[in-house]
Short mmCIF file of C-alpha atoms (C1' of nucleotides) in Angstrom, two decimals:
data_model
loop_
_atom_site.label_atom_id
_atom_site.label_comp_id
_atom_site.label_asym_id
_atom_site.label_seq_id
_atom_site.Cartn_x
_atom_site.Cartn_y
_atom_site.Cartn_z
CA MET A 1 167.16 158.80 161.68
CA ASN A 2 164.82 155.99 160.90
CA ALA A 3 166.37 155.27 157.51
CA SER A 4 169.67 154.07 158.97
CA ARG A 5 167.88 151.93 161.45
CA THR A 6 165.83 150.37 158.70
CA ALA A 7 169.05 149.81 156.80
CA ARG A 8 170.14 147.30 159.42
CA GLU A 9 166.66 145.93 159.72
CA ARG A 10 166.44 145.54 155.98
CA VAL A 11 169.50 143.32 155.83
CA ARG A 12 168.09 141.41 158.77
CA ALA A 13 164.76 140.87 157.01
CA GLU A 14 166.60 139.86 153.88
CA LEU A 15 168.61 137.27 155.80
CA ILE A 16 165.49 135.88 157.45
CA ARG A 17 163.92 135.53 154.03
CA GLU A 18 167.01 133.78 152.68
CA ILE A 19 167.10 131.36 155.61
CA THR A 20 163.47 130.40 155.12
CA ASP A 21 164.05 130.00 151.38
CA VAL A 22 166.96 127.64 151.91
CA ALA A 23 165.05 125.83 154.68
CA ARG A 24 162.04 125.40 152.43
CA ARG A 25 164.24 123.92 149.73
CA HIS A 26 165.78 121.51 152.24
CA LEU A 27 162.30 120.68 153.51
CA ALA A 28 161.19 119.88 149.98
CA THR A 29 164.04 117.42 149.45
CA GLU A 30 164.62 115.95 152.90
CA GLY A 31 161.29 116.34 154.68
CA ALA A 32 160.54 117.94 158.01
CA ALA A 33 162.56 115.50 160.11
CA GLY A 34 165.57 115.94 157.84
CA LEU A 35 165.54 119.71 158.08
CA SER A 36 168.79 120.64 159.80
CA LEU A 37 169.72 124.10 161.00
CA ARG A 38 173.37 123.29 160.54
CA ALA A 39 172.85 122.26 156.93
CA VAL A 40 170.94 125.45 156.21
CA ALA A 41 173.69 127.50 157.84
CA ARG A 42 176.35 125.61 155.93
CA GLU A 43 174.69 126.32 152.62
CA MET A 44 174.53 130.00 153.47
CA GLY A 45 178.19 130.12 154.46
CA MET A 46 177.30 130.84 158.06
CA VAL A 47 178.09 129.03 161.23
CA SER A 48 175.18 127.22 162.85
CA SER A 49 175.01 129.39 165.93
CA ALA A 50 174.49 132.48 163.80
CA ILE A 51 171.10 131.18 162.71
CA TYR A 52 169.91 131.51 166.29
CA ARG A 53 170.16 135.27 165.94
CA TYR A 54 167.23 135.03 163.55
CA PHE A 55 165.30 132.01 164.72
CA PRO A 56 165.38 131.21 168.45
CA SER A 57 164.92 127.52 167.75
CA ARG A 58 164.35 124.96 165.07
CA ASP A 59 160.67 124.89 165.95
CA ASP A 60 160.37 128.60 165.23
CA LEU A 61 161.80 128.03 161.79
CA LEU A 62 159.28 125.22 161.35
CA THR A 63 156.47 127.52 162.43
CA THR A 64 157.47 130.02 159.78
CA LEU A 65 157.49 127.29 157.15
CA ILE A 66 154.08 126.07 158.32
CA ILE A 67 152.58 129.53 158.12
CA ASP A 68 154.10 130.04 154.69
CA GLY A 69 152.73 126.67 153.63
CA TYR A 70 149.19 127.42 154.75
CA ASN A 71 149.37 130.76 152.98
CA ALA A 72 150.73 129.22 149.78
CA LEU A 73 147.99 126.58 149.76
CA GLY A 74 145.35 129.14 150.65
CA GLU A 75 146.51 131.43 147.87
CA ALA A 76 146.49 128.60 145.35
CA VAL A 77 142.93 127.67 146.31
CA GLU A 78 141.77 131.29 146.31
CA HIS A 79 143.32 131.87 142.92
CA ALA A 80 141.85 128.76 141.32
CA GLU A 81 138.41 129.42 142.73
CA ALA A 82 138.40 133.08 141.74
CA ALA A 83 138.88 132.16 138.09
CA ARG A 84 135.40 130.60 137.91
CA ALA A 85 132.13 132.39 137.33
CA ARG A 86 130.56 133.28 140.69
CA ASP A 87 127.39 131.35 139.89
CA ASP A 88 129.27 128.22 138.77
CA PHE A 89 129.24 126.75 142.26
CA THR A 90 130.20 123.22 141.25
CA GLY A 91 132.99 124.60 139.10
CA ARG A 92 134.27 126.65 142.01
CA TRP A 93 134.20 123.59 144.28
CA LEU A 94 136.02 121.41 141.76
CA ALA A 95 138.58 124.11 141.03
CA GLY A 96 139.31 124.42 144.73
CA CYS A 97 139.66 120.66 145.15
CA ARG A 98 142.04 120.43 142.21
CA ALA A 99 144.07 123.30 143.61
CA VAL A 100 144.54 121.43 146.88
CA ARG A 101 145.58 118.24 145.11
CA ASP A 102 147.89 120.00 142.66
CA TRP A 103 149.58 121.96 145.39
CA ALA A 104 150.01 118.83 147.51
CA LEU A 105 151.51 116.91 144.59
CA ALA A 106 153.89 119.78 143.88
CA HIS A 107 154.87 120.21 147.55
CA PRO A 108 154.40 116.82 149.20
CA HIS A 109 156.68 117.51 152.15
CA GLU A 110 155.05 120.83 152.90
CA TYR A 111 151.65 119.18 152.64
CA ALA A 112 152.85 116.53 155.09
CA LEU A 113 153.94 119.30 157.43
CA LEU A 114 150.45 120.82 157.36
CA TYR A 115 148.17 117.80 157.25
CA GLY A 116 150.34 114.82 158.16
CA SER A 117 151.51 113.55 161.51
CA PRO A 118 152.33 116.43 163.82
CA VAL A 119 156.05 116.93 164.42
CA PRO A 120 156.71 115.41 167.87
CA GLY A 121 157.47 117.87 170.59
CA TYR A 122 156.19 120.65 168.41
CA ALA A 123 153.06 122.56 169.36
CA ALA A 124 151.62 124.84 166.72
CA PRO A 125 151.47 128.37 168.12
CA ARG A 126 148.51 130.72 167.76
CA ASP A 127 149.98 132.40 164.68
CA THR A 128 149.27 129.38 162.53
CA VAL A 129 145.50 129.25 162.93
CA ALA A 130 144.70 132.32 160.85
CA PRO A 131 146.61 131.16 157.74
CA ALA A 132 145.29 127.64 158.32
CA VAL A 133 141.68 128.63 157.72
CA ARG A 134 142.39 130.46 154.46
CA ALA A 135 141.65 127.46 152.27
CA THR A 136 138.74 126.43 154.47
CA ALA A 137 137.26 129.90 154.17
CA VAL A 138 137.10 129.55 150.39
CA TYR A 139 135.04 126.38 150.72
CA GLY A 140 132.78 127.95 153.26
CA ARG A 141 132.13 130.80 150.88
CA ILE A 142 131.23 128.44 148.04
CA VAL A 143 128.76 126.53 150.18
CA ALA A 144 127.28 129.69 151.64
CA ASP A 145 126.98 131.36 148.25
CA ALA A 146 125.31 128.34 146.73
CA TYR A 147 122.92 128.08 149.62
CA ARG A 148 122.03 131.76 149.47
CA ALA A 149 121.44 131.50 145.74
CA GLY A 150 119.06 128.63 146.31
CA ARG A 151 121.24 126.33 144.24
CA LEU A 152 122.02 123.91 147.04
CA ALA A 153 119.70 120.90 146.92
CA PRO A 154 121.11 118.20 149.22
CA PRO A 155 119.70 114.77 148.44
CA PRO A 156 117.12 113.69 151.02
CA ILE A 157 118.84 110.40 151.71
CA PHE A 158 120.93 111.57 154.66
CA PRO A 159 119.72 111.64 158.24
CA PRO A 160 119.52 114.97 160.09
CA PRO A 161 122.50 115.72 162.34
CA PRO A 162 122.02 115.14 166.08
CA ALA A 163 121.16 118.15 168.18
CA VAL A 164 124.48 118.10 170.11
CA LEU A 165 126.28 119.18 166.97
CA ALA A 166 124.46 122.51 166.87
CA LYS A 167 127.17 124.22 168.92
CA ASP A 168 129.97 122.98 166.67
CA ALA A 169 127.94 123.93 163.62
CA GLU A 170 127.74 127.43 165.04
CA ALA A 171 131.54 127.64 165.09
CA VAL A 172 131.89 126.29 161.57
CA ARG A 173 129.27 128.74 160.38
CA ALA A 174 131.86 131.45 160.89
CA VAL A 175 133.16 130.54 157.43
CA MET A 176 129.77 129.75 155.89
CA PRO A 177 127.23 132.16 157.34
CA GLY A 178 123.55 131.48 157.11
CA VAL A 179 123.80 127.78 156.31
CA PRO A 180 121.61 125.28 158.20
CA ASP A 181 123.10 122.60 160.43
CA ASP A 182 122.58 119.64 158.13
CA VAL A 183 124.42 121.40 155.31
CA VAL A 184 127.24 122.30 157.68
CA ALA A 185 127.56 118.65 158.66
CA ARG A 186 127.65 117.55 155.04
CA ALA A 187 130.19 120.25 154.24
CA ILE A 188 132.45 118.78 156.89
CA VAL A 189 132.10 115.34 155.31
CA ALA A 190 133.05 116.70 151.92
CA TRP A 191 135.90 118.73 153.36
CA THR A 192 137.47 115.89 155.31
CA SER A 193 136.94 113.52 152.39
CA LEU A 194 138.89 115.82 150.12
CA PHE A 195 141.85 115.77 152.48
CA GLY A 196 141.48 112.06 153.11
CA MET A 197 141.76 111.51 149.42
CA VAL A 198 144.78 113.78 148.97
CA SER A 199 146.51 112.34 152.04
CA PHE A 200 146.03 108.79 150.82
CA GLU A 201 147.61 109.71 147.51
CA ILE A 202 150.48 111.76 148.93
CA PHE A 203 151.26 109.36 151.76
CA GLY A 204 151.42 106.34 149.48
CA GLN A 205 148.25 104.52 150.50
CA PHE A 206 147.24 104.18 146.84
CA ASP A 207 150.52 102.54 145.86
CA ASN A 208 150.14 99.22 144.08
CA THR A 209 146.38 99.73 143.81
CA ILE A 210 145.18 102.94 142.22
CA THR A 211 146.95 104.12 139.09
CA HIS A 212 144.49 106.57 137.52
CA ARG A 213 144.60 108.90 140.48
CA ALA A 214 143.63 112.10 138.72
CA GLU A 215 140.53 110.49 137.23
CA LEU A 216 139.55 108.88 140.52
CA PHE A 217 140.02 112.18 142.30
CA GLU A 218 137.90 113.98 139.72
CA HIS A 219 135.13 111.44 140.00
CA ASN A 220 135.16 111.41 143.78
CA MET A 221 135.06 115.17 144.05
CA THR A 222 132.09 115.19 141.68
CA CYS A 223 130.35 112.66 143.91
CA LEU A 224 131.09 114.84 146.94
CA ALA A 225 129.64 117.84 145.12
CA ARG A 226 126.41 115.87 144.69
CA LEU A 227 126.51 114.92 148.34
CA LEU A 228 126.79 118.59 149.18
CA GLY A 229 123.80 119.28 146.98
CA LEU A 230 125.66 121.30 144.35
CA PRO A 231 124.07 121.28 140.88
CA ASP A 232 125.66 119.27 138.05
CA MET B 1 169.95 68.19 169.48
CA ASN B 2 167.35 70.63 168.24
CA ALA B 3 166.17 71.53 171.73
CA SER B 4 169.47 73.09 172.74
CA ARG B 5 169.65 75.02 169.53
CA THR B 6 166.17 76.32 170.10
CA ALA B 7 167.25 77.18 173.61
CA ARG B 8 169.50 79.89 172.27
CA GLU B 9 167.01 80.81 169.59
CA ARG B 10 164.28 81.03 172.17
CA VAL B 11 166.15 83.59 174.22
CA ARG B 12 166.86 85.42 170.99
CA ALA B 13 163.18 85.49 170.03
CA GLU B 14 162.33 86.57 173.56
CA LEU B 15 164.80 89.45 173.32
CA ILE B 16 163.44 90.54 169.96
CA ARG B 17 159.98 90.59 171.46
CA GLU B 18 161.16 92.60 174.44
CA ILE B 19 162.93 95.12 172.24
CA THR B 20 159.82 95.68 170.15
CA ASP B 21 157.72 95.99 173.30
CA VAL B 22 159.96 98.65 174.76
CA ALA B 23 160.20 100.36 171.38
CA ARG B 24 156.42 100.37 171.03
CA ARG B 25 156.08 101.97 174.44
CA HIS B 26 158.62 104.61 173.52
CA LEU B 27 156.82 105.15 170.22
CA ALA B 28 153.56 105.67 172.08
CA THR B 29 155.04 108.37 174.29
CA GLU B 30 157.63 110.05 172.07
CA GLY B 31 156.41 109.42 168.55
CA ALA B 32 158.25 107.89 165.60
CA ALA B 33 160.88 110.60 165.30
CA GLY B 34 161.63 110.37 169.02
CA LEU B 35 162.17 106.65 168.93
CA SER B 36 165.80 106.14 169.85
CA LEU B 37 167.68 102.87 169.67
CA ARG B 38 169.95 104.03 172.44
CA ALA B 39 167.06 104.82 174.75
CA VAL B 40 165.54 101.41 174.10
CA ALA B 41 168.89 99.75 174.80
CA ARG B 42 169.36 101.82 177.93
CA GLU B 43 166.01 100.79 179.33
CA MET B 44 166.89 97.15 178.70
CA GLY B 45 170.24 97.48 180.42
CA MET B 46 172.06 96.81 177.19
CA VAL B 47 174.55 98.86 175.28
CA SER B 48 173.29 100.43 172.07
CA SER B 49 175.45 98.39 169.76
CA ALA B 50 173.98 95.17 171.12
CA ILE B 51 170.61 96.07 169.61
CA TYR B 52 172.15 95.74 166.18
CA ARG B 53 172.51 92.01 166.78
CA TYR B 54 168.72 91.86 166.58
CA PHE B 55 167.73 94.70 164.28
CA PRO B 56 170.18 95.65 161.52
CA SER B 57 168.95 99.24 161.59
CA ARG B 58 166.46 101.62 163.14
CA ASP B 59 164.33 101.33 160.01
CA ASP B 60 164.02 97.58 160.48
CA LEU B 61 162.74 98.15 163.98
CA LEU B 62 160.27 100.67 162.55
CA THR B 63 159.14 98.15 159.96
CA THR B 64 158.38 95.65 162.69
CA LEU B 65 156.38 98.27 164.56
CA ILE B 66 154.49 99.18 161.40
CA ILE B 67 153.60 95.57 160.67
CA ASP B 68 152.50 95.09 164.27
CA GLY B 69 150.44 98.25 164.02
CA TYR B 70 148.62 97.20 160.87
CA ASN B 71 147.92 93.83 162.44
CA ALA B 72 146.65 95.38 165.65
CA LEU B 73 144.35 97.72 163.77
CA GLY B 74 143.23 94.96 161.45
CA GLU B 75 142.48 92.70 164.37
CA ALA B 76 140.50 95.41 166.14
CA VAL B 77 138.42 96.02 163.03
CA GLU B 78 137.91 92.32 162.41
CA HIS B 79 136.87 91.75 165.98
CA ALA B 80 134.40 94.64 166.09
CA GLU B 81 132.85 93.71 162.78
CA ALA B 82 132.54 90.03 163.64
CA ALA B 83 130.38 90.86 166.66
CA ARG B 84 127.53 92.05 164.43
CA ALA B 85 124.89 89.91 162.75
CA ARG B 86 126.02 89.01 159.24
CA ASP B 87 122.96 90.59 157.65
CA ASP B 88 123.31 93.85 159.62
CA PHE B 89 125.46 95.44 156.96
CA THR B 90 125.15 99.01 158.20
CA GLY B 91 125.93 97.83 161.72
CA ARG B 92 129.01 96.03 160.45
CA TRP B 93 130.16 99.14 158.62
CA LEU B 94 129.63 101.39 161.60
CA ALA B 95 131.32 98.94 163.97
CA GLY B 96 134.34 98.84 161.68
CA CYS B 97 134.50 102.62 161.46
CA ARG B 98 134.30 102.97 165.23
CA ALA B 99 137.02 100.38 165.63
CA VAL B 100 139.35 102.41 163.43
CA ARG B 101 138.62 105.61 165.32
CA ASP B 102 138.89 104.00 168.74
CA TRP B 103 142.15 102.32 167.89
CA ALA B 104 143.55 105.55 166.48
CA LEU B 105 142.56 107.50 169.59
CA ALA B 106 144.13 104.85 171.80
CA HIS B 107 147.34 104.67 169.74
CA PRO B 108 147.75 108.05 168.06
CA HIS B 109 151.47 107.70 167.38
CA GLU B 110 151.07 104.28 165.88
CA TYR B 111 148.21 105.57 163.76
CA ALA B 112 150.47 108.41 162.61
CA LEU B 113 153.10 105.86 161.70
CA LEU B 114 150.62 103.99 159.50
CA TYR B 115 148.55 106.76 157.94
CA GLY B 116 150.48 109.97 158.59
CA SER B 117 153.42 111.44 156.78
CA PRO B 118 155.87 108.75 155.72
CA VAL B 119 159.07 108.70 157.76
CA PRO B 120 161.69 110.41 155.58
CA GLY B 121 164.32 108.16 154.14
CA TYR B 122 162.21 105.18 155.03
CA ALA B 123 160.72 103.01 152.32
CA ALA B 124 158.11 100.49 153.42
CA PRO B 125 159.28 97.03 152.43
CA ARG B 126 157.09 94.39 150.83
CA ASP B 127 156.30 92.72 154.15
CA THR B 128 154.03 95.56 155.18
CA VAL B 129 151.48 95.33 152.38
CA ALA B 130 149.82 92.12 153.52
CA PRO B 131 149.06 93.36 157.07
CA ALA B 132 148.11 96.75 155.62
CA VAL B 133 145.13 95.36 153.71
CA ARG B 134 143.68 93.50 156.70
CA ALA B 135 141.38 96.34 157.73
CA THR B 136 140.59 97.15 154.12
CA ALA B 137 139.61 93.55 153.49
CA VAL B 138 136.95 93.73 156.19
CA TYR B 139 135.34 96.71 154.47
CA GLY B 140 135.50 95.01 151.12
CA ARG B 141 133.71 92.01 152.59
CA ILE B 142 130.93 94.16 154.02
CA VAL B 143 130.32 95.90 150.71
CA ALA B 144 130.51 92.67 148.74
CA ASP B 145 128.22 90.84 151.17
CA ALA B 146 125.65 93.62 151.08
CA TYR B 147 125.77 93.76 147.31
CA ARG B 148 125.38 89.99 146.96
CA ALA B 149 122.46 90.07 149.38
CA GLY B 150 120.77 92.70 147.27
CA ARG B 151 120.78 95.12 150.17
CA LEU B 152 122.97 97.71 148.48
CA ALA B 153 120.88 100.47 146.91
CA PRO B 154 123.16 103.38 146.04
CA PRO B 155 121.25 106.61 145.54
CA PRO B 156 120.95 107.52 141.84
CA ILE B 157 122.35 111.00 142.35
CA PHE B 158 125.98 110.15 141.58
CA PRO B 159 127.49 110.08 138.09
CA PRO B 160 128.90 106.83 136.73
CA PRO B 161 132.67 106.49 137.05
CA PRO B 162 134.72 107.14 133.91
CA ALA B 163 135.79 104.13 131.88
CA VAL B 164 139.51 104.59 132.64
CA LEU B 165 138.88 103.58 136.22
CA ALA B 166 137.78 100.07 135.23
CA LYS B 167 141.34 98.71 135.57
CA ASP B 168 141.80 100.15 139.04
CA ALA B 169 138.36 98.90 140.02
CA GLU B 170 139.50 95.45 138.96
CA ALA B 171 142.38 95.63 141.45
CA VAL B 172 140.17 96.88 144.26
CA ARG B 173 137.67 94.13 143.50
CA ALA B 174 140.21 91.71 144.95
CA VAL B 175 138.80 92.63 148.37
CA MET B 176 135.17 93.02 147.25
CA PRO B 177 134.51 90.41 144.56
CA GLY B 178 131.53 90.72 142.26
CA VAL B 179 130.84 94.39 142.90
CA PRO B 180 130.21 96.73 139.93
CA ASP B 181 132.52 99.62 139.13
CA ASP B 182 130.32 102.43 140.40
CA VAL B 183 129.98 100.77 143.80
CA VAL B 184 133.75 100.24 143.94
CA ALA B 185 134.26 103.94 143.26
CA ARG B 186 131.82 104.89 146.00
CA ALA B 187 133.43 102.45 148.38
CA ILE B 188 136.74 104.23 147.85
CA VAL B 189 135.09 107.56 148.65
CA ALA B 190 133.68 106.16 151.88
CA TRP B 191 136.96 104.49 152.77
CA THR B 192 139.13 107.55 152.24
CA SER B 193 136.55 109.72 153.98
CA LEU B 194 136.73 107.55 157.06
CA PHE B 195 140.48 107.99 157.25
CA GLY B 196 140.25 111.66 156.37
CA MET B 197 137.94 112.08 159.32
CA VAL B 198 140.12 110.11 161.73
CA SER B 199 143.30 111.83 160.55
CA PHE B 200 141.77 115.28 160.99
CA GLU B 201 140.85 114.38 164.54
CA ILE B 202 144.13 112.70 165.46
CA PHE B 203 146.35 115.27 163.77
CA GLY B 204 144.66 118.19 165.45
CA GLN B 205 142.78 119.72 162.53
CA PHE B 206 139.58 119.83 164.60
CA ASP B 207 141.21 121.72 167.44
CA ASN B 208 139.40 124.93 168.41
CA THR B 209 136.50 124.05 166.12
CA ILE B 210 134.87 120.68 166.63
CA THR B 211 134.25 119.57 170.19
CA HIS B 212 131.62 116.83 169.83
CA ARG B 213 133.88 114.64 167.79
CA ALA B 214 132.33 111.28 168.57
CA GLU B 215 128.89 112.52 167.57
CA LEU B 216 130.18 114.15 164.40
CA PHE B 217 132.03 110.97 163.51
CA GLU B 218 128.95 108.88 164.10
CA HIS B 219 126.81 111.14 161.96
CA ASN B 220 129.33 111.33 159.16
CA MET B 221 129.82 107.58 159.03
CA THR B 222 126.05 107.18 158.84
CA CYS B 223 125.97 109.61 155.92
CA LEU B 224 128.74 107.64 154.22
CA ALA B 225 126.76 104.44 154.75
CA ARG B 226 123.89 106.05 152.86
CA LEU B 227 126.28 107.16 150.15
CA LEU B 228 127.41 103.57 149.84
CA GLY B 229 123.80 102.49 149.52
CA LEU B 230 123.63 100.59 152.78
CA PRO B 231 120.15 100.29 154.34
CA ASP B 232 119.26 102.36 157.40
"C1'" DG C 1 187.33 69.02 174.91
"C1'" DC C 2 187.97 71.93 170.75
"C1'" DG C 3 186.93 74.84 167.02
"C1'" DA C 4 183.21 77.66 165.28
"C1'" DT C 5 179.53 80.61 166.16
"C1'" DT C 6 177.11 84.18 168.69
"C1'" DA C 7 176.54 87.66 172.25
"C1'" DG C 8 177.60 91.87 174.62
"C1'" DA C 9 180.75 95.73 175.68
"C1'" DG C 10 183.23 99.70 174.49
"C1'" DA C 11 185.44 103.04 171.65
"C1'" DG C 12 184.83 105.92 167.99
"C1'" DC C 13 182.88 108.52 163.73
"C1'" DA C 14 179.99 111.89 161.91
"C1'" DC C 15 176.05 114.11 162.77
"C1'" DT C 16 172.19 116.78 165.35
"C1'" DG C 17 169.98 121.05 168.32
"C1'" DC C 18 171.37 124.24 171.36
"C1'" DT C 19 174.14 127.34 174.83
"C1'" DC C 20 177.68 130.35 176.19
"C1'" DT C 21 181.54 133.36 175.58
"C1'" DT C 22 184.47 136.29 172.90
"C1'" DG C 23 185.68 139.83 169.89
"C1'" DA C 24 184.36 142.86 166.15
"C1'" DC C 25 181.22 145.94 164.11
"C1'" DT C 26 177.05 149.43 163.97
"C1'" DT C 27 174.04 152.48 165.66
"C1'" DC C 28 172.68 156.00 168.79
"C1'" DC C 29 173.03 159.93 171.73
"C1'" DA C 30 175.29 163.36 174.63
"C1'" DT D 1 183.07 163.41 167.70
"C1'" DG D 2 183.61 159.92 171.11
"C1'" DG D 3 181.90 156.70 174.15
"C1'" DA D 4 177.87 153.72 175.50
"C1'" DA D 5 174.60 150.39 173.92
"C1'" DG D 6 173.21 147.12 170.89
"C1'" DT D 7 173.92 143.60 167.36
"C1'" DC D 8 176.32 140.14 165.00
"C1'" DA D 9 179.32 136.05 163.45
"C1'" DA D 10 182.27 132.76 165.16
"C1'" DG D 11 183.99 129.04 167.91
"C1'" DA D 12 184.09 125.83 171.61
"C1'" DG D 13 181.47 122.75 173.99
"C1'" DC D 14 177.44 119.71 175.87
"C1'" DA D 15 174.43 115.99 175.38
"C1'" DG D 16 172.29 113.41 172.35
"C1'" DT D 17 171.68 110.45 167.83
"C1'" DG D 18 172.52 106.16 164.25
"C1'" DC D 19 175.85 103.20 163.09
"C1'" DT D 20 180.53 100.55 162.57
"C1'" DC D 21 184.35 98.33 164.27
"C1'" DT D 22 187.10 95.52 167.33
"C1'" DC D 23 187.70 92.76 171.31
"C1'" DT D 24 186.41 89.43 174.78
"C1'" DA D 25 183.54 86.01 176.78
"C1'" DA D 26 180.05 82.72 176.65
"C1'" DT D 27 177.74 79.08 174.22
"C1'" DC D 28 176.92 75.46 170.86
"C1'" DG D 29 177.88 71.41 167.70
"C1'" DC D 30 180.85 67.95 166.83
#
DNA sequence: GCGATTAGAGAGCACTGCTCTTGACTTCCA
DNA sequence: TGGAAGTCAAGAGCAGTGCTCTCTAATCGC
């Protein structure tokens, strides 16, 4: 029978889910470095070695949390962007930016796990790259849609990108098909600026200086939209 | 005698310097989380408890490394920027940007310590803020100098910053005196974008996508210079 | 030279990730 | 239905961590 076999596998899947839930809660309060397998096991009434039946190492548990994090962020961005009218390109961009910031503020430690210093001795396996591009893909779609609709009018003040970047632009174009190289380059500027901004806020670089962070963020993202060539 | 007293204090200062040197080397190879007091002591032929005569805790050692890091980065930026003609504002900006990137590439773990995820359970003490603004101060000077010289012509495509940001702009103006609010806001965009760019590269976000990183960086920093209103 | 200060050594506490073995329980198949 | 195969929790144990305490020896100031 397959049903009996799935009975055991169901309780196994349930336990894996519970472990990641507890681990995520610990991650949220203690941070990645403070995430302890023993503490997770203790909270679940297990002994530490039992966890290794489900996760071969602490890094594997971290990988799961990273994948979940990318997916959660990606979903938040997708959801926020989908709520806007398809032809409101600037609105879609701003909604996506706000989704990133809001998610980061709500889950600072998970954000740090994704976009902060890499955990030493930990190498992100292949499985993480697909979820990682989810949020990026949304941005690519916005830029590509706007370009296709003829609503992208980048200001003529920026120099054309050097020819060497054509190959890299080709790779990035996977998420924004049909967009010319100079727009790709500007999209990268806007994209990295967004995360620079969020990282500065989350990692405390704005402490003792910037107090109206939401307003500054809003204004900066609007400026980046103009840089991209999105309409106002 | 004061000389004899300084004799003991000299060997003490020498030991403190040696500990931080060894610790910095360990930091460079293992990362912040892998920095172990015991390993440092072992390499110095001391016993771990002896270290506590010089640093009351691991966090205090980290603080010293952080301050040293900010100073090293600040010095690199200052040095690179000082080599340019005073009226070559764009050149000064680009030199500063390159200095940040070069330093980060040469000292990735130290960069992570300064601009990556904060070490959990560690709160940066007051002593770190003064060295932290050293690099920022250079940028402020460039923007302020260019503005005073009438060489700052921001493109008219960006919206004016909201009134709420005036107070924050006032604080930022400490490093770029006499600059109007909209330029301050744009300077923050450029500043955070620079670090967003460097962080993406150092923290591996460009892996499997961007290969010509130096060229992309160069191009993006040039675009940001235009956004700031610097001449070409 | 003597008392006070400072340094290093060592033991020990509570904690970590991880491995290995043991015994009990489930599932599967002849 | 009974035995083989597989799975699981538990416990002991290893090597490592930050940090505290006590003890001894050297050094310094008077």
